[in-house]
XYZ file of C-alpha atoms in Angstrom:
374
model
C 122.149 97.958 116.847
C 123.179 101.479 115.952
C 120.685 103.597 114.012
C 121.418 106.862 112.222
C 118.341 108.901 111.224
C 118.051 111.935 108.957
C 114.892 114.069 109.189
C 114.973 117.607 107.839
C 111.505 118.919 108.655
C 108.995 119.112 111.505
C 106.824 116.288 110.136
C 109.879 114.046 109.760
C 110.857 114.825 113.347
C 107.397 113.728 114.527
C 107.331 110.483 112.555
C 110.971 109.766 113.361
C 110.284 110.096 117.069
C 107.394 107.630 116.917
C 109.488 105.211 114.871
C 112.231 105.320 117.511
C 109.658 104.652 120.244
C 108.492 101.594 118.298
C 112.044 100.333 117.722
C 113.214 100.589 121.338
C 111.160 97.687 122.785
C 112.205 95.492 119.854
C 115.926 96.271 120.235
C 116.913 96.763 123.864
C 120.488 97.710 122.961
C 119.547 100.262 120.314
C 121.581 103.472 120.057
C 120.195 106.367 118.013
C 121.906 109.396 116.535
C 121.225 111.729 113.644
C 119.604 114.883 112.328
C 116.109 115.877 113.435
C 114.390 117.951 116.070
C 113.120 118.201 119.614
C 110.689 115.272 119.379
C 113.356 112.868 118.170
C 115.637 114.145 120.898
C 112.965 113.475 123.524
C 112.561 109.951 122.126
C 116.250 109.287 122.760
C 118.010 110.302 119.549
C 121.255 112.241 119.970
C 120.554 115.162 117.627
C 123.709 116.535 116.021
C 121.923 118.925 113.632
C 118.499 120.486 114.145
C 116.095 120.645 111.203
C 115.516 124.373 111.750
C 119.011 124.919 110.312
C 118.280 122.867 107.196
C 115.101 124.346 105.731
C 115.581 125.863 102.288
C 112.492 126.056 100.053
C 112.308 126.243 96.285
C 114.866 126.337 93.472
C 115.947 129.951 94.003
C 116.420 129.502 97.765
C 118.534 126.367 97.283
C 120.837 128.097 94.798
C 121.214 131.089 97.117
C 122.241 128.848 100.021
C 124.337 126.343 98.079
C 127.469 126.964 100.161
C 125.628 126.183 103.418
C 124.052 123.086 101.891
C 127.459 121.755 100.822
C 128.777 122.252 104.342
C 125.767 120.333 105.658
C 126.564 117.358 103.437
C 130.155 117.345 104.623
C 129.126 117.580 108.284
C 126.584 114.783 107.951
C 129.092 112.414 106.360
C 131.646 113.101 109.105
C 129.035 112.600 111.817
C 127.919 109.297 110.297
C 131.469 107.974 109.945
C 132.194 108.812 113.576
C 128.994 107.098 114.746
C 129.446 103.927 112.629
C 125.762 102.923 112.300
C 124.435 99.496 111.342
C 121.675 101.133 109.323
C 120.707 104.589 108.100
C 117.031 105.558 108.179
C 116.165 108.377 105.783
C 112.905 110.169 106.589
C 111.319 112.116 103.708
C 113.488 115.260 103.026
C 114.422 114.087 99.508
C 116.529 117.034 98.349
C 119.145 116.051 100.901
C 118.457 112.382 101.563
C 118.441 111.153 97.975
C 121.768 112.848 97.370
C 123.493 111.506 100.444
C 122.093 108.002 99.857
C 124.640 107.412 97.078
C 127.503 108.125 99.481
C 125.919 105.983 102.214
C 125.683 103.040 99.819
C 129.412 103.334 99.085
C 130.053 102.870 102.813
C 128.285 99.485 102.578
C 125.577 100.595 104.993
C 121.984 99.415 104.790
C 119.418 102.076 103.914
C 115.772 102.158 104.931
C 113.691 105.036 103.567
C 110.653 105.887 105.699
C 108.096 108.143 104.019
C 108.756 108.146 100.315
C 109.931 111.239 98.464
C 107.088 112.573 96.360
C 108.667 111.422 93.133
C 105.179 110.555 91.878
C 104.586 114.323 91.720
C 107.656 115.253 89.728
C 111.005 113.839 88.626
C 109.694 110.256 88.351
C 113.069 109.213 86.935
C 114.350 109.245 90.518
C 112.646 105.895 91.012
C 115.586 104.218 89.290
C 118.013 105.817 91.739
C 115.857 104.686 94.662
C 115.723 101.106 93.367
C 119.495 101.070 93.142
C 120.258 102.642 96.528
C 117.420 101.949 98.976
C 117.229 98.509 100.574
C 113.726 99.023 101.976
C 111.197 101.691 101.058
C 108.352 102.202 103.532
C 105.474 104.262 102.123
C 102.597 105.885 104.004
C 100.155 106.811 101.219
C 98.106 104.076 99.536
C 98.675 105.173 95.943
C 102.472 105.132 96.396
C 102.627 101.327 96.401
C 100.809 101.266 93.053
C 103.158 103.914 91.689
C 106.282 101.912 92.515
C 104.781 98.712 91.147
C 104.832 100.337 87.704
C 108.615 100.216 87.966
C 108.803 96.649 89.333
C 109.907 97.891 92.738
C 108.304 96.231 95.739
C 107.687 98.651 98.633
C 105.857 98.305 101.944
C 102.701 100.320 102.587
C 102.713 100.622 106.394
C 99.794 103.061 106.772
C 99.977 106.673 107.830
C 101.768 107.333 111.167
C 99.558 110.340 111.886
C 96.738 107.922 112.739
C 98.884 106.467 115.524
C 99.923 109.817 116.852
C 96.440 111.293 116.897
C 95.007 108.218 118.620
C 97.217 108.837 121.669
C 96.879 112.581 122.067
C 95.936 113.856 125.535
C 92.621 115.607 126.048
C 92.414 119.290 125.113
C 89.383 119.997 127.321
C 91.025 122.934 129.139
C 92.745 124.347 126.058
C 90.329 127.249 125.535
C 90.594 128.315 129.166
C 94.395 127.981 129.280
C 94.803 130.266 126.287
C 92.035 132.723 127.145
C 89.965 131.951 124.052
C 86.496 133.496 124.086
C 83.200 131.909 123.021
C 83.525 132.739 119.319
C 84.270 129.824 116.978
C 87.994 129.423 116.261
C 89.491 129.728 112.797
C 92.999 128.278 112.847
C 95.742 129.750 110.675
C 98.495 127.292 109.746
C 101.038 129.330 107.754
C 103.811 126.730 107.609
C 106.986 125.941 109.518
C 109.734 128.037 107.880
C 110.251 131.777 108.241
C 110.226 132.603 104.539
C 107.063 130.520 104.062
C 105.322 131.944 107.137
C 105.878 135.555 106.082
C 104.300 135.060 102.664
C 101.407 132.938 103.861
C 100.507 134.725 107.082
C 100.318 138.175 105.501
C 97.658 136.905 103.099
C 95.752 135.009 105.777
C 95.662 137.953 108.173
C 94.246 140.240 105.489
C 90.755 138.746 105.898
C 90.485 138.822 109.706
C 88.487 142.088 109.882
C 85.795 140.589 107.651
C 85.049 137.748 110.114
C 84.470 139.488 113.436
C 82.116 136.768 114.678
C 85.114 134.414 114.761
C 88.458 134.439 116.551
C 91.628 133.733 114.614
C 94.449 131.759 116.195
C 97.852 131.215 114.601
C 99.496 127.821 114.989
C 103.080 128.715 115.836
C 105.757 126.325 114.546
C 108.026 124.857 117.258
C 111.268 126.253 115.811
C 109.970 129.800 115.202
C 110.059 132.442 117.995
C 106.683 133.960 118.913
C 108.219 137.390 118.385
C 108.448 136.668 114.668
C 104.683 136.141 114.446
C 104.032 139.236 116.545
C 106.087 141.362 114.174
C 103.948 140.189 111.236
C 100.716 140.828 113.139
C 101.908 144.323 114.080
C 102.050 145.242 110.374
C 98.263 144.788 110.117
C 97.159 147.334 112.786
C 94.446 145.188 114.360
C 92.316 146.556 117.178
C 92.824 144.804 120.512
C 89.390 143.131 120.370
C 90.210 141.339 117.109
C 93.917 140.735 117.567
C 94.781 137.176 116.417
C 96.312 134.995 119.112
C 99.478 132.943 118.673
C 99.710 129.509 120.271
C 103.112 127.953 119.817
C 103.837 124.260 119.273
C 100.296 123.066 120.070
C 98.824 122.709 116.587
C 96.929 119.503 117.315
C 95.242 120.907 120.404
C 94.368 124.018 118.420
C 92.826 121.950 115.630
C 90.819 119.985 118.183
C 88.918 123.176 119.118
C 88.796 124.759 115.653
C 85.712 125.293 113.510
C 87.593 125.986 110.258
C 91.153 126.575 109.064
C 93.341 128.222 106.455
C 96.200 125.813 105.827
C 99.462 126.046 103.925
C 99.832 123.052 101.629
C 101.785 120.099 102.978
C 101.305 117.545 105.737
C 99.210 120.096 107.650
C 96.356 119.634 105.160
C 96.163 115.965 106.115
C 96.438 116.723 109.834
C 93.606 119.245 109.593
C 91.413 116.708 107.784
C 92.043 114.018 110.406
C 90.843 116.468 113.046
C 87.696 116.910 110.914
C 88.215 120.654 110.482
C 86.916 122.129 107.195
C 89.770 123.918 105.463
C 90.934 126.089 102.606
C 94.369 125.075 101.310
C 96.705 127.954 100.455
C 100.072 128.320 98.797
C 102.209 131.082 97.350
C 105.939 131.082 96.785
C 108.803 132.623 94.897
C 107.492 133.278 91.351
C 110.574 131.806 89.685
C 110.471 128.670 91.818
C 106.757 128.294 91.145
C 107.107 128.649 87.372
C 109.838 126.021 87.320
C 107.825 123.697 89.557
C 104.704 124.059 87.408
C 106.610 122.736 84.406
C 107.884 119.740 86.357
C 105.048 118.727 88.678
C 102.844 115.963 87.328
C 99.986 115.823 89.841
C 96.545 117.414 89.716
C 96.527 118.746 93.286
C 98.910 120.215 95.859
C 97.083 119.004 98.990
C 97.488 115.480 100.298
C 93.759 115.366 101.019
C 92.858 115.731 97.353
C 95.714 113.512 96.202
C 94.681 110.579 98.385
C 90.988 110.941 97.510
C 91.767 111.688 93.848
C 89.180 114.450 93.649
C 89.107 118.122 94.787
C 87.390 117.871 98.168
C 89.227 120.937 99.527
C 89.723 124.147 97.566
C 93.324 125.027 96.720
C 94.225 128.706 96.375
C 97.587 128.814 94.619
C 99.779 131.822 93.742
C 97.547 134.572 92.254
C 94.410 132.822 93.555
C 95.756 133.328 97.070
C 94.228 136.797 97.433
C 91.884 138.495 99.872
C 88.706 138.114 97.813
C 89.117 134.425 97.074
C 90.225 133.583 100.613
C 87.163 135.419 101.956
C 84.801 133.703 99.502
C 86.151 130.224 100.169
C 86.196 130.660 103.940
C 82.572 131.816 103.859
C 81.770 128.762 101.731
C 83.193 126.215 104.208
C 81.387 127.947 107.068
C 78.067 127.042 105.404
C 76.358 123.978 106.865
C 75.903 122.000 103.633
C 79.506 122.465 102.509
C 80.762 121.466 105.963
C 78.774 118.203 105.866
C 80.136 117.447 102.397
C 83.715 117.999 103.516
C 83.337 115.931 106.682
C 81.934 113.019 104.669
C 84.985 113.217 102.415
C 87.266 113.233 105.448
C 85.711 109.936 106.581
C 86.634 108.370 103.226
C 90.137 109.790 103.570
C 90.671 108.150 106.958
C 89.631 104.760 105.552
C 92.062 105.116 102.650
C 95.008 105.790 104.962
C 94.842 102.331 106.533
C 94.743 101.099 110.121
C 96.655 102.415 113.123
C 100.028 100.798 113.793
C 102.177 102.389 111.069
C 105.146 103.047 113.366
C 105.083 99.460 114.660
C 104.899 98.043 111.155
C 107.726 100.300 109.968
C 109.903 99.287 112.930
C 109.285 95.594 112.224
C 110.274 96.007 108.551
C 113.465 97.856 109.509
C 114.477 95.169 111.999
C 113.705 92.553 109.375
C 116.116 94.309 107.021
C 118.818 94.391 109.705
C 118.422 90.796 110.801
C 117.524 89.274 107.453
């Protein structure tokens, strides 16, 4: 069978790669092509467009780059027609994937959607479009199945693929030595995966470093971002050499495995940090216009997946004006306290239970093959 995949972000690249690894033993003649990143490429997908060239955040940014986005749609359609897939697997990335799904359906191709768009957060009317276009929706958060049931749409909850990935990670025993980390506890900074996001988030995170000299700060560098970009942002802060934050690129999981606490930009990283049992403060700030528009549309109580899955505010969320030096300092001090740490770790245990058993990639692969062969 011929599979075309579209992933437009780092998390989609990760989950797409594990899905491909699960599909290969089940379909010995499988051929994979599509849009994604380095991990999907390593898994055997011919990548014709890298996700680093697709990342536009917020309403204002999309409008500003509308010409590029239109060219991307045109290129994707041409690539798909040339490849002639048996099925198209859409992975998250709803701004693009939900739009191109209508065209895919007109080509009489089967569509599997792995990792549901967060339509439960805003624009719930999209559920009707999904019901019409998507042949199989595979969801990874427990409350998503309940959400779709309200609209008489049967979806498959396959569990969260992060559980699979984390279960097979190599040991990070030598990580501290390899990266010349000293004996101070590590506070990880996860400022996001896109340049415009990183600049806004990292400047705020770095502002508190001088107030925590008993700790060492380490930035989790995103795989598609050059280290020089992080260094230029650090240079603006005028740190002394003794307290200069380190940058470790493309090794976020190993960094989290040795971290004592973290400041995390909202998104999948909040869930990853929780599964590594690292107490965290969730942070977000964006373009004011985009944020004001989003606030009117978003229908959920929280921005972090941790709080959304648990349905209560286990982790503090510092959003827009709350993302300031004083509040970041106060909240970081709070999670460094023993009692608060124990409370958060207990909540993380409940979170892991809610996400289901390991085997999400295998279950997703089986459902996709069932769609193809059924």
